[in-house]
Amino acid sequence: MAIMQGAQLFRDTNGEVAQLHGIGVQRFGDRWYAYGEIKNNGNLFQGVACYSTTDFVTWRNEGTVLEVGEDGSITGPERIIERPKVMRCPQTGKYVMYLHVDGKGDYAYAHIGTAISDAPTGPFEFLNTMQFRGYESRDIGVFQDEDGVGYILSEDRPHGTHIYRLSDDYLSIVEDVICLRGTNYWAGYESPILIKKDGVYYWFGSCLTGWDCNDNMFATATDLHGPWSDFTPFTPEGSHTYQSQCDIIVPLDGADQWHAGRFLYIGDRWNPDDLGNSPLVTLPIDIDDRRAVLQWRDSWDNTL
Ligand code: GAL
């Protein structure tokens, strides 16, 4: 039994609110590791936190795994740095963290940052920032395919949201696989998520409404290059994704992460006046046969 609420604050074993805003989750070995923005004190960079769990109910605080850099540096305390996501590179065995690195209190810089570590719990050493062919990059997501190839999803306001293929060492971008605007929408979707189930890719994202919630969307394809289906909502229209912005979809069971039967949806319910206490919406999401449906539950058992 692992009972979750439909919306809640995750707390660590000391009862402190887990700073897992803009959360990314990966399973390494027999634990899941979650990475998040520390938002105890406003929106500027306060480091990246890591917590680990076996059931998404009990959270071990693994500490600050990427520290704030010196004043004036690219990871300094006046920067906006969001949406930490980590993958383990199969070729090098290193854990690589990707970040949305933006400006000094503004969103004008729009780069992807990388940091690297020998362990999922850090410490992560910040490497550099990049843009592919000068394309803006704000919200990001990551995906590792069955063949070990890594991808970054990246929202680029002038063009749409890209799926970029990573180099073998996961430290640079080698291909702009596809770039899509939303369906009947002026931009690409942000807070992008890519997962795969039984040979079908599912791409999720939200419209661009800042801290406010909207009806998030998804599309499907059997090849990352496309063709992709239209994007459609996966919650009742007007529910604004049960007042959340999608962050991550975690495969809970199955022989491997690409053949799961059950998935956990996690999204931010941003509280702009007190970002550090923004709850997470945590619900089961049914994904099968090119459909995705998120249903509200006041509480549920994530082992069933
Ligand atoms: C959202 C984005 C968040 C944060 C916010 C600031 O659109 O997904 O990560 O950047 O805007 O307004």
mmCIF file of C-alpha atoms and ligand atoms in Angstrom:
data_model
loop_
_atom_site.group_PDB
_atom_site.id
_atom_site.type_symbol
_atom_site.label_atom_id
_atom_site.label_comp_id
_atom_site.label_asym_id
_atom_site.label_seq_id
_atom_site.Cartn_x
_atom_site.Cartn_y
_atom_site.Cartn_z
ATOM 1 C CA MET A 1 0.000 0.000 0.000
ATOM 2 C CA ALA A 2 1.257 3.444 -0.886
ATOM 3 C CA ILE A 3 -1.562 5.936 -0.536
ATOM 4 C CA MET A 4 -1.179 9.233 -2.360
ATOM 5 C CA GLN A 5 -3.466 12.254 -2.366
ATOM 6 C CA GLY A 6 -4.673 13.756 -5.630
ATOM 7 C CA ALA A 7 -2.868 16.967 -4.649
ATOM 8 C CA GLN A 8 -0.325 17.229 -1.883
ATOM 9 C CA LEU A 9 2.983 18.529 -0.681
ATOM 10 C CA PHE A 10 5.628 15.807 -0.692
ATOM 11 C CA ARG A 11 7.442 15.805 2.648
ATOM 12 C CA ASP A 12 10.793 14.296 3.537
ATOM 13 C CA THR A 13 11.334 11.997 6.522
ATOM 14 C CA ASN A 14 11.901 15.069 8.724
ATOM 15 C CA GLY A 15 8.491 16.451 7.784
ATOM 16 C CA GLU A 16 9.954 19.285 5.681
ATOM 17 C CA VAL A 17 8.270 20.148 2.376
ATOM 18 C CA ALA A 18 10.307 18.515 -0.398
ATOM 19 C CA GLN A 19 11.607 21.163 -2.782
ATOM 20 C CA LEU A 20 10.648 19.307 -5.930
ATOM 21 C CA HIS A 21 9.234 22.091 -8.067
ATOM 22 C CA GLY A 22 9.521 21.545 -11.821
ATOM 23 C CA ILE A 23 10.242 17.947 -10.781
ATOM 24 C CA GLY A 24 12.183 15.374 -12.829
ATOM 25 C CA VAL A 25 12.191 11.664 -11.851
ATOM 26 C CA GLN A 26 14.338 8.710 -12.930
ATOM 27 C CA ARG A 27 14.754 5.215 -11.571
ATOM 28 C CA PHE A 28 18.390 4.258 -10.912
ATOM 29 C CA GLY A 29 18.775 0.790 -9.399
ATOM 30 C CA ASP A 30 16.043 0.041 -6.876
ATOM 31 C CA ARG A 31 15.119 3.640 -6.049
ATOM 32 C CA TRP A 32 13.512 6.545 -7.819
ATOM 33 C CA TYR A 33 15.435 9.815 -7.673
ATOM 34 C CA ALA A 34 13.552 13.076 -7.931
ATOM 35 C CA TYR A 35 15.192 16.422 -8.701
ATOM 36 C CA GLY A 36 13.583 19.776 -8.207
ATOM 37 C CA GLU A 37 13.894 23.511 -8.009
ATOM 38 C CA ILE A 38 14.431 24.799 -4.480
ATOM 39 C CA LYS A 39 11.907 27.615 -4.187
ATOM 40 C CA ASN A 40 11.946 28.449 -0.471
ATOM 41 C CA ASN A 41 12.808 32.041 -1.200
ATOM 42 C CA GLY A 42 11.212 33.287 -4.400
ATOM 43 C CA ASN A 43 12.019 32.443 -8.003
ATOM 44 C CA LEU A 44 15.786 33.037 -8.259
ATOM 45 C CA PHE A 45 18.217 30.107 -8.233
ATOM 46 C CA GLN A 46 18.630 28.398 -4.865
ATOM 47 C CA GLY A 47 20.167 25.129 -6.077
ATOM 48 C CA VAL A 48 18.769 21.771 -7.187
ATOM 49 C CA ALA A 49 17.435 19.393 -4.551
ATOM 50 C CA CYS A 50 17.332 15.603 -4.775
ATOM 51 C CA TYR A 51 15.091 13.211 -2.862
ATOM 52 C CA SER A 52 14.796 9.457 -3.315
ATOM 53 C CA THR A 53 11.952 7.049 -2.732
ATOM 54 C CA THR A 54 10.761 3.514 -3.326
ATOM 55 C CA ASP A 55 7.034 4.299 -3.159
ATOM 56 C CA PHE A 56 6.489 8.054 -3.803
ATOM 57 C CA VAL A 57 5.200 8.406 -0.248
ATOM 58 C CA THR A 58 8.362 8.240 1.883
ATOM 59 C CA TRP A 59 11.051 10.641 0.674
ATOM 60 C CA ARG A 60 14.703 10.583 1.719
ATOM 61 C CA ASN A 61 16.332 13.989 1.434
ATOM 62 C CA GLU A 62 19.554 13.493 -0.555
ATOM 63 C CA GLY A 63 20.519 17.138 -0.140
ATOM 64 C CA THR A 64 21.340 19.929 -2.553
ATOM 65 C CA VAL A 65 23.012 18.160 -5.484
ATOM 66 C CA LEU A 66 23.766 21.261 -7.569
ATOM 67 C CA GLU A 67 24.790 24.261 -5.514
ATOM 68 C CA VAL A 68 24.306 27.899 -6.382
ATOM 69 C CA GLY A 69 27.388 29.300 -8.147
ATOM 70 C CA GLU A 70 29.296 32.443 -7.252
ATOM 71 C CA ASP A 71 27.753 35.891 -7.663
ATOM 72 C CA GLY A 72 27.848 36.884 -11.306
ATOM 73 C CA SER A 73 28.435 33.327 -12.579
ATOM 74 C CA ILE A 74 26.004 31.574 -14.887
ATOM 75 C CA THR A 75 24.582 29.606 -11.941
ATOM 76 C CA GLY A 76 24.774 32.540 -9.542
ATOM 77 C CA PRO A 77 22.035 33.506 -7.076
ATOM 78 C CA GLU A 78 20.542 36.163 -9.350
ATOM 79 C CA ARG A 79 19.805 33.706 -12.193
ATOM 80 C CA ILE A 80 16.573 31.925 -13.068
ATOM 81 C CA ILE A 81 17.304 28.195 -13.383
ATOM 82 C CA GLU A 82 14.453 25.715 -13.678
ATOM 83 C CA ARG A 83 13.278 22.169 -14.470
ATOM 84 C CA PRO A 84 16.288 19.992 -13.555
ATOM 85 C CA LYS A 85 16.165 16.610 -15.324
ATOM 86 C CA VAL A 86 18.729 13.821 -14.964
ATOM 87 C CA MET A 87 19.611 10.812 -17.123
ATOM 88 C CA ARG A 88 22.399 8.258 -16.800
ATOM 89 C CA CYS A 89 24.460 8.112 -19.979
ATOM 90 C CA PRO A 90 24.908 4.440 -20.924
ATOM 91 C CA GLN A 91 28.162 5.126 -22.827
ATOM 92 C CA THR A 92 30.004 6.969 -20.053
ATOM 93 C CA GLY A 93 28.107 5.820 -16.958
ATOM 94 C CA LYS A 94 27.864 9.481 -15.849
ATOM 95 C CA TYR A 95 24.728 11.112 -14.530
ATOM 96 C CA VAL A 96 23.956 14.176 -16.619
ATOM 97 C CA MET A 97 21.672 16.948 -15.403
ATOM 98 C CA TYR A 98 19.918 19.273 -17.852
ATOM 99 C CA LEU A 99 18.518 22.617 -16.760
ATOM 100 C CA HIS A 100 16.628 25.559 -18.154
ATOM 101 C CA VAL A 101 19.205 28.286 -17.547
ATOM 102 C CA ASP A 102 17.876 31.776 -17.961
ATOM 103 C CA GLY A 103 18.821 35.353 -17.232
ATOM 104 C CA LYS A 104 19.477 37.560 -14.240
ATOM 105 C CA GLY A 105 15.952 37.756 -12.905
ATOM 106 C CA ASP A 106 14.499 37.515 -16.389
ATOM 107 C CA TYR A 107 13.812 35.022 -19.151
ATOM 108 C CA ALA A 108 16.059 36.596 -21.796
ATOM 109 C CA TYR A 109 18.985 34.117 -21.873
ATOM 110 C CA ALA A 110 17.047 30.916 -22.744
ATOM 111 C CA HIS A 111 19.769 28.232 -22.828
ATOM 112 C CA ILE A 112 20.090 24.564 -21.853
ATOM 113 C CA GLY A 113 22.569 23.951 -19.028
ATOM 114 C CA THR A 114 24.428 20.705 -18.333
ATOM 115 C CA ALA A 115 25.971 19.396 -15.131
ATOM 116 C CA ILE A 116 27.602 16.027 -14.474
ATOM 117 C CA SER A 117 28.145 13.616 -11.596
ATOM 118 C CA ASP A 118 29.363 10.083 -10.864
ATOM 119 C CA ALA A 119 26.339 9.401 -8.665
ATOM 120 C CA PRO A 120 22.618 10.189 -8.847
ATOM 121 C CA THR A 121 22.914 12.003 -5.535
ATOM 122 C CA GLY A 122 25.678 14.289 -6.814
ATOM 123 C CA PRO A 123 27.508 16.465 -6.286
ATOM 124 C CA PHE A 124 26.846 17.698 -9.825
ATOM 125 C CA GLU A 125 29.507 19.835 -11.437
ATOM 126 C CA PHE A 126 28.092 22.499 -13.725
ATOM 127 C CA LEU A 127 29.587 22.223 -17.227
ATOM 128 C CA ASN A 128 28.164 24.805 -19.612
ATOM 129 C CA THR A 129 25.127 26.158 -21.415
ATOM 130 C CA MET A 130 24.133 25.549 -25.011
ATOM 131 C CA GLN A 131 21.615 26.345 -27.693
ATOM 132 C CA PHE A 132 21.244 24.271 -30.854
ATOM 133 C CA ARG A 133 21.790 26.536 -33.894
ATOM 134 C CA GLY A 134 21.009 29.546 -31.695
ATOM 135 C CA TYR A 135 17.435 28.404 -30.962
ATOM 136 C CA GLU A 136 15.929 29.697 -27.725
ATOM 137 C CA SER A 137 15.345 27.030 -25.092
ATOM 138 C CA ARG A 138 13.200 27.498 -22.007
ATOM 139 C CA ASP A 139 11.167 24.618 -20.509
ATOM 140 C CA ILE A 140 12.848 21.255 -21.074
ATOM 141 C CA GLY A 141 12.155 17.538 -20.672
ATOM 142 C CA VAL A 142 14.320 14.459 -21.248
ATOM 143 C CA PHE A 143 13.782 10.974 -22.663
ATOM 144 C CA GLN A 144 15.948 7.890 -23.001
ATOM 145 C CA ASP A 145 14.883 5.419 -25.669
ATOM 146 C CA GLU A 146 15.197 1.634 -25.592
ATOM 147 C CA ASP A 147 18.425 1.757 -27.627
ATOM 148 C CA GLY A 148 20.049 4.061 -25.049
ATOM 149 C CA VAL A 149 19.844 7.180 -27.213
ATOM 150 C CA GLY A 150 19.056 10.300 -25.192
ATOM 151 C CA TYR A 151 16.781 13.192 -26.176
ATOM 152 C CA ILE A 152 16.000 16.665 -24.818
ATOM 153 C CA LEU A 153 12.684 18.373 -25.439
ATOM 154 C CA SER A 154 12.984 22.127 -25.555
ATOM 155 C CA GLU A 155 10.458 24.938 -25.915
ATOM 156 C CA ASP A 156 11.593 27.574 -28.402
ATOM 157 C CA ARG A 157 9.092 30.419 -28.627
ATOM 158 C CA PRO A 158 9.753 31.529 -32.221
ATOM 159 C CA HIS A 159 9.696 28.018 -33.724
ATOM 160 C CA GLY A 160 7.855 25.511 -31.517
ATOM 161 C CA THR A 161 8.939 22.702 -29.213
ATOM 162 C CA HIS A 162 11.867 20.599 -30.387
ATOM 163 C CA ILE A 163 12.890 17.038 -29.727
ATOM 164 C CA TYR A 164 16.685 17.113 -29.936
ATOM 165 C CA ARG A 165 18.834 13.969 -30.143
ATOM 166 C CA LEU A 166 21.883 13.931 -27.887
ATOM 167 C CA SER A 167 25.423 12.823 -28.713
ATOM 168 C CA ASP A 168 26.670 9.470 -27.388
ATOM 169 C CA ASP A 169 28.137 11.180 -24.308
ATOM 170 C CA TYR A 170 24.833 13.030 -23.757
ATOM 171 C CA LEU A 171 26.667 16.371 -23.533
ATOM 172 C CA SER A 172 25.758 17.958 -26.860
ATOM 173 C CA ILE A 173 22.903 18.028 -29.358
ATOM 174 C CA VAL A 174 23.406 16.342 -32.714
ATOM 175 C CA GLU A 175 19.970 16.437 -34.372
ATOM 176 C CA ASP A 176 16.827 18.535 -34.351
ATOM 177 C CA VAL A 177 14.559 15.498 -34.713
ATOM 178 C CA ILE A 178 11.323 17.456 -34.954
ATOM 179 C CA CYS A 179 9.944 20.865 -34.016
ATOM 180 C CA LEU A 180 6.185 21.269 -33.561
ATOM 181 C CA ARG A 181 3.824 24.046 -32.691
ATOM 182 C CA GLY A 182 0.668 23.070 -30.856
ATOM 183 C CA THR A 183 -2.544 22.114 -32.600
ATOM 184 C CA ASN A 184 -4.316 25.371 -33.465
ATOM 185 C CA TYR A 185 -1.912 27.056 -31.078
ATOM 186 C CA TRP A 186 0.622 29.820 -31.751
ATOM 187 C CA ALA A 187 3.571 28.241 -29.914
ATOM 188 C CA GLY A 188 5.039 24.889 -29.033
ATOM 189 C CA TYR A 189 3.889 23.364 -25.741
ATOM 190 C CA GLU A 190 6.023 23.872 -22.674
ATOM 191 C CA SER A 191 6.857 21.686 -19.649
ATOM 192 C CA PRO A 192 7.353 18.955 -22.275
ATOM 193 C CA ILE A 193 7.267 15.250 -21.397
ATOM 194 C CA LEU A 194 8.061 12.307 -23.675
ATOM 195 C CA ILE A 195 7.379 8.695 -22.754
ATOM 196 C CA LYS A 196 7.062 5.451 -24.706
ATOM 197 C CA LYS A 197 4.749 2.524 -24.187
ATOM 198 C CA ASP A 198 4.753 -0.595 -26.347
ATOM 199 C CA GLY A 199 6.294 1.131 -29.357
ATOM 200 C CA VAL A 200 4.200 4.304 -29.228
ATOM 201 C CA TYR A 201 5.644 7.687 -28.186
ATOM 202 C CA TYR A 202 3.448 10.036 -26.141
ATOM 203 C CA TRP A 203 4.358 13.726 -26.039
ATOM 204 C CA PHE A 204 2.739 15.873 -23.336
ATOM 205 C CA GLY A 205 2.943 19.594 -22.686
ATOM 206 C CA SER A 206 1.162 22.679 -21.447
ATOM 207 C CA CYS A 207 0.120 25.942 -23.074
ATOM 208 C CA LEU A 208 2.088 29.060 -22.163
ATOM 209 C CA THR A 209 0.272 30.689 -19.254
ATOM 210 C CA GLY A 210 3.118 31.219 -16.768
ATOM 211 C CA TRP A 211 2.200 30.098 -13.250
ATOM 212 C CA ASP A 212 -1.472 29.745 -14.236
ATOM 213 C CA CYS A 213 -2.801 26.356 -15.271
ATOM 214 C CA ASN A 214 -4.373 25.408 -18.586
ATOM 215 C CA ASP A 215 -5.681 22.307 -20.338
ATOM 216 C CA ASN A 216 -2.481 20.367 -21.022
ATOM 217 C CA MET A 217 -2.238 18.367 -24.242
ATOM 218 C CA PHE A 218 -0.722 15.204 -25.688
ATOM 219 C CA ALA A 219 0.024 13.687 -29.090
ATOM 220 C CA THR A 220 1.302 10.295 -30.255
ATOM 221 C CA ALA A 221 3.607 8.853 -32.918
ATOM 222 C CA THR A 222 5.409 5.610 -33.667
ATOM 223 C CA ASP A 223 8.487 7.459 -34.965
ATOM 224 C CA LEU A 224 9.928 10.518 -33.235
ATOM 225 C CA HIS A 225 10.296 12.204 -36.632
ATOM 226 C CA GLY A 226 6.540 11.833 -37.076
ATOM 227 C CA PRO A 227 3.925 11.909 -38.280
ATOM 228 C CA TRP A 228 2.514 13.075 -34.947
ATOM 229 C CA SER A 229 -1.203 13.058 -34.218
ATOM 230 C CA ASP A 230 -2.986 16.276 -33.320
ATOM 231 C CA PHE A 231 -2.521 17.418 -29.723
ATOM 232 C CA THR A 232 -5.634 16.904 -27.592
ATOM 233 C CA PRO A 233 -6.380 17.335 -23.870
ATOM 234 C CA PHE A 234 -6.125 14.387 -21.467
ATOM 235 C CA THR A 235 -8.344 15.875 -18.761
ATOM 236 C CA PRO A 236 -11.902 17.246 -19.048
ATOM 237 C CA GLU A 237 -11.815 20.500 -20.992
ATOM 238 C CA GLY A 238 -11.816 23.498 -18.680
ATOM 239 C CA SER A 239 -10.440 21.515 -15.719
ATOM 240 C CA HIS A 240 -7.015 23.037 -16.402
ATOM 241 C CA THR A 241 -5.476 19.599 -15.880
ATOM 242 C CA TYR A 242 -7.025 19.573 -12.402
ATOM 243 C CA GLN A 243 -5.176 22.815 -11.690
ATOM 244 C CA SER A 244 -1.726 21.521 -12.568
ATOM 245 C CA GLN A 245 1.074 21.878 -15.094
ATOM 246 C CA CYS A 246 2.484 18.534 -16.213
ATOM 247 C CA ASP A 247 6.036 17.806 -15.061
ATOM 248 C CA ILE A 248 6.709 14.154 -15.394
ATOM 249 C CA ILE A 249 5.003 10.806 -16.066
ATOM 250 C CA VAL A 250 6.616 7.906 -14.228
ATOM 251 C CA PRO A 251 6.256 4.273 -15.366
ATOM 252 C CA LEU A 252 5.418 2.354 -12.184
ATOM 253 C CA ASP A 253 5.619 -1.272 -13.292
ATOM 254 C CA GLY A 254 6.433 -3.482 -16.280
ATOM 255 C CA ALA A 255 9.510 -5.350 -17.463
ATOM 256 C CA ASP A 256 11.121 -1.991 -18.233
ATOM 257 C CA GLN A 257 10.193 1.701 -18.471
ATOM 258 C CA TRP A 258 9.048 1.343 -22.086
ATOM 259 C CA HIS A 259 6.486 -1.377 -21.365
ATOM 260 C CA ALA A 260 4.758 -0.215 -18.212
ATOM 261 C CA GLY A 261 1.090 -0.814 -17.508
ATOM 262 C CA ARG A 262 0.654 1.841 -14.826
ATOM 263 C CA PHE A 263 1.901 5.412 -14.769
ATOM 264 C CA LEU A 264 2.068 8.194 -12.198
ATOM 265 C CA TYR A 265 1.394 11.752 -13.371
ATOM 266 C CA ILE A 266 3.059 14.561 -11.399
ATOM 267 C CA GLY A 267 2.309 18.218 -12.088
ATOM 268 C CA ASP A 268 2.909 21.526 -10.338
ATOM 269 C CA ARG A 269 0.022 23.469 -8.860
ATOM 270 C CA TRP A 270 2.045 26.686 -8.685
ATOM 271 C CA ASN A 271 1.475 29.056 -5.822
ATOM 272 C CA PRO A 272 3.152 32.228 -7.153
ATOM 273 C CA ASP A 273 3.076 34.020 -3.783
ATOM 274 C CA ASP A 274 4.730 31.112 -1.993
ATOM 275 C CA LEU A 275 6.427 28.976 -4.643
ATOM 276 C CA GLY A 276 8.199 26.766 -2.081
ATOM 277 C CA ASN A 277 4.854 25.510 -0.819
ATOM 278 C CA SER A 278 3.330 24.817 -4.226
ATOM 279 C CA PRO A 279 1.554 21.436 -4.041
ATOM 280 C CA LEU A 280 1.995 18.693 -6.596
ATOM 281 C CA VAL A 281 -0.902 16.985 -8.333
ATOM 282 C CA THR A 282 -0.180 13.251 -8.223
ATOM 283 C CA LEU A 283 -2.638 11.040 -10.053
ATOM 284 C CA PRO A 284 -2.743 7.775 -11.988
ATOM 285 C CA ILE A 285 -2.764 8.335 -15.736
ATOM 286 C CA ASP A 286 -4.126 5.651 -18.055
ATOM 287 C CA ILE A 287 -1.990 5.360 -21.161
ATOM 288 C CA ASP A 288 -2.706 2.777 -23.809
ATOM 289 C CA ASP A 289 -3.406 2.392 -27.488
ATOM 290 C CA ARG A 290 -2.623 6.050 -28.305
ATOM 291 C CA ARG A 291 -4.955 7.344 -25.597
ATOM 292 C CA ALA A 292 -4.116 9.099 -22.335
ATOM 293 C CA VAL A 293 -6.647 9.849 -19.603
ATOM 294 C CA LEU A 294 -5.969 11.475 -16.254
ATOM 295 C CA GLN A 295 -8.768 10.979 -13.741
ATOM 296 C CA TRP A 296 -9.223 12.867 -10.515
ATOM 297 C CA ARG A 297 -8.872 10.877 -7.293
ATOM 298 C CA ASP A 298 -8.967 12.409 -3.812
ATOM 299 C CA SER A 299 -6.613 9.608 -2.829
ATOM 300 C CA TRP A 300 -5.399 6.361 -4.375
ATOM 301 C CA ASP A 301 -3.036 3.440 -3.857
ATOM 302 C CA ASN A 302 -0.161 3.618 -6.330
ATOM 303 C CA THR A 303 0.663 -0.105 -5.902
ATOM 304 C CA LEU A 304 -2.633 -1.238 -7.456
HETATM 305 C C1 GAL B 1 5.956 28.653 -16.870
HETATM 306 C C2 GAL B 1 7.063 27.622 -16.857
HETATM 307 C C3 GAL B 1 7.621 27.560 -15.459
HETATM 308 C C4 GAL B 1 8.067 28.948 -15.062
HETATM 309 C C5 GAL B 1 6.910 29.913 -15.181
HETATM 310 C C6 GAL B 1 7.307 31.334 -14.836
HETATM 311 O O1 GAL B 1 5.454 28.856 -18.144
HETATM 312 O O2 GAL B 1 6.578 26.374 -17.250
HETATM 313 O O3 GAL B 1 8.677 26.624 -15.409
HETATM 314 O O4 GAL B 1 9.099 29.361 -15.913
HETATM 315 O O5 GAL B 1 6.412 29.895 -16.481
HETATM 316 O O6 GAL B 1 6.261 32.222 -15.118
#
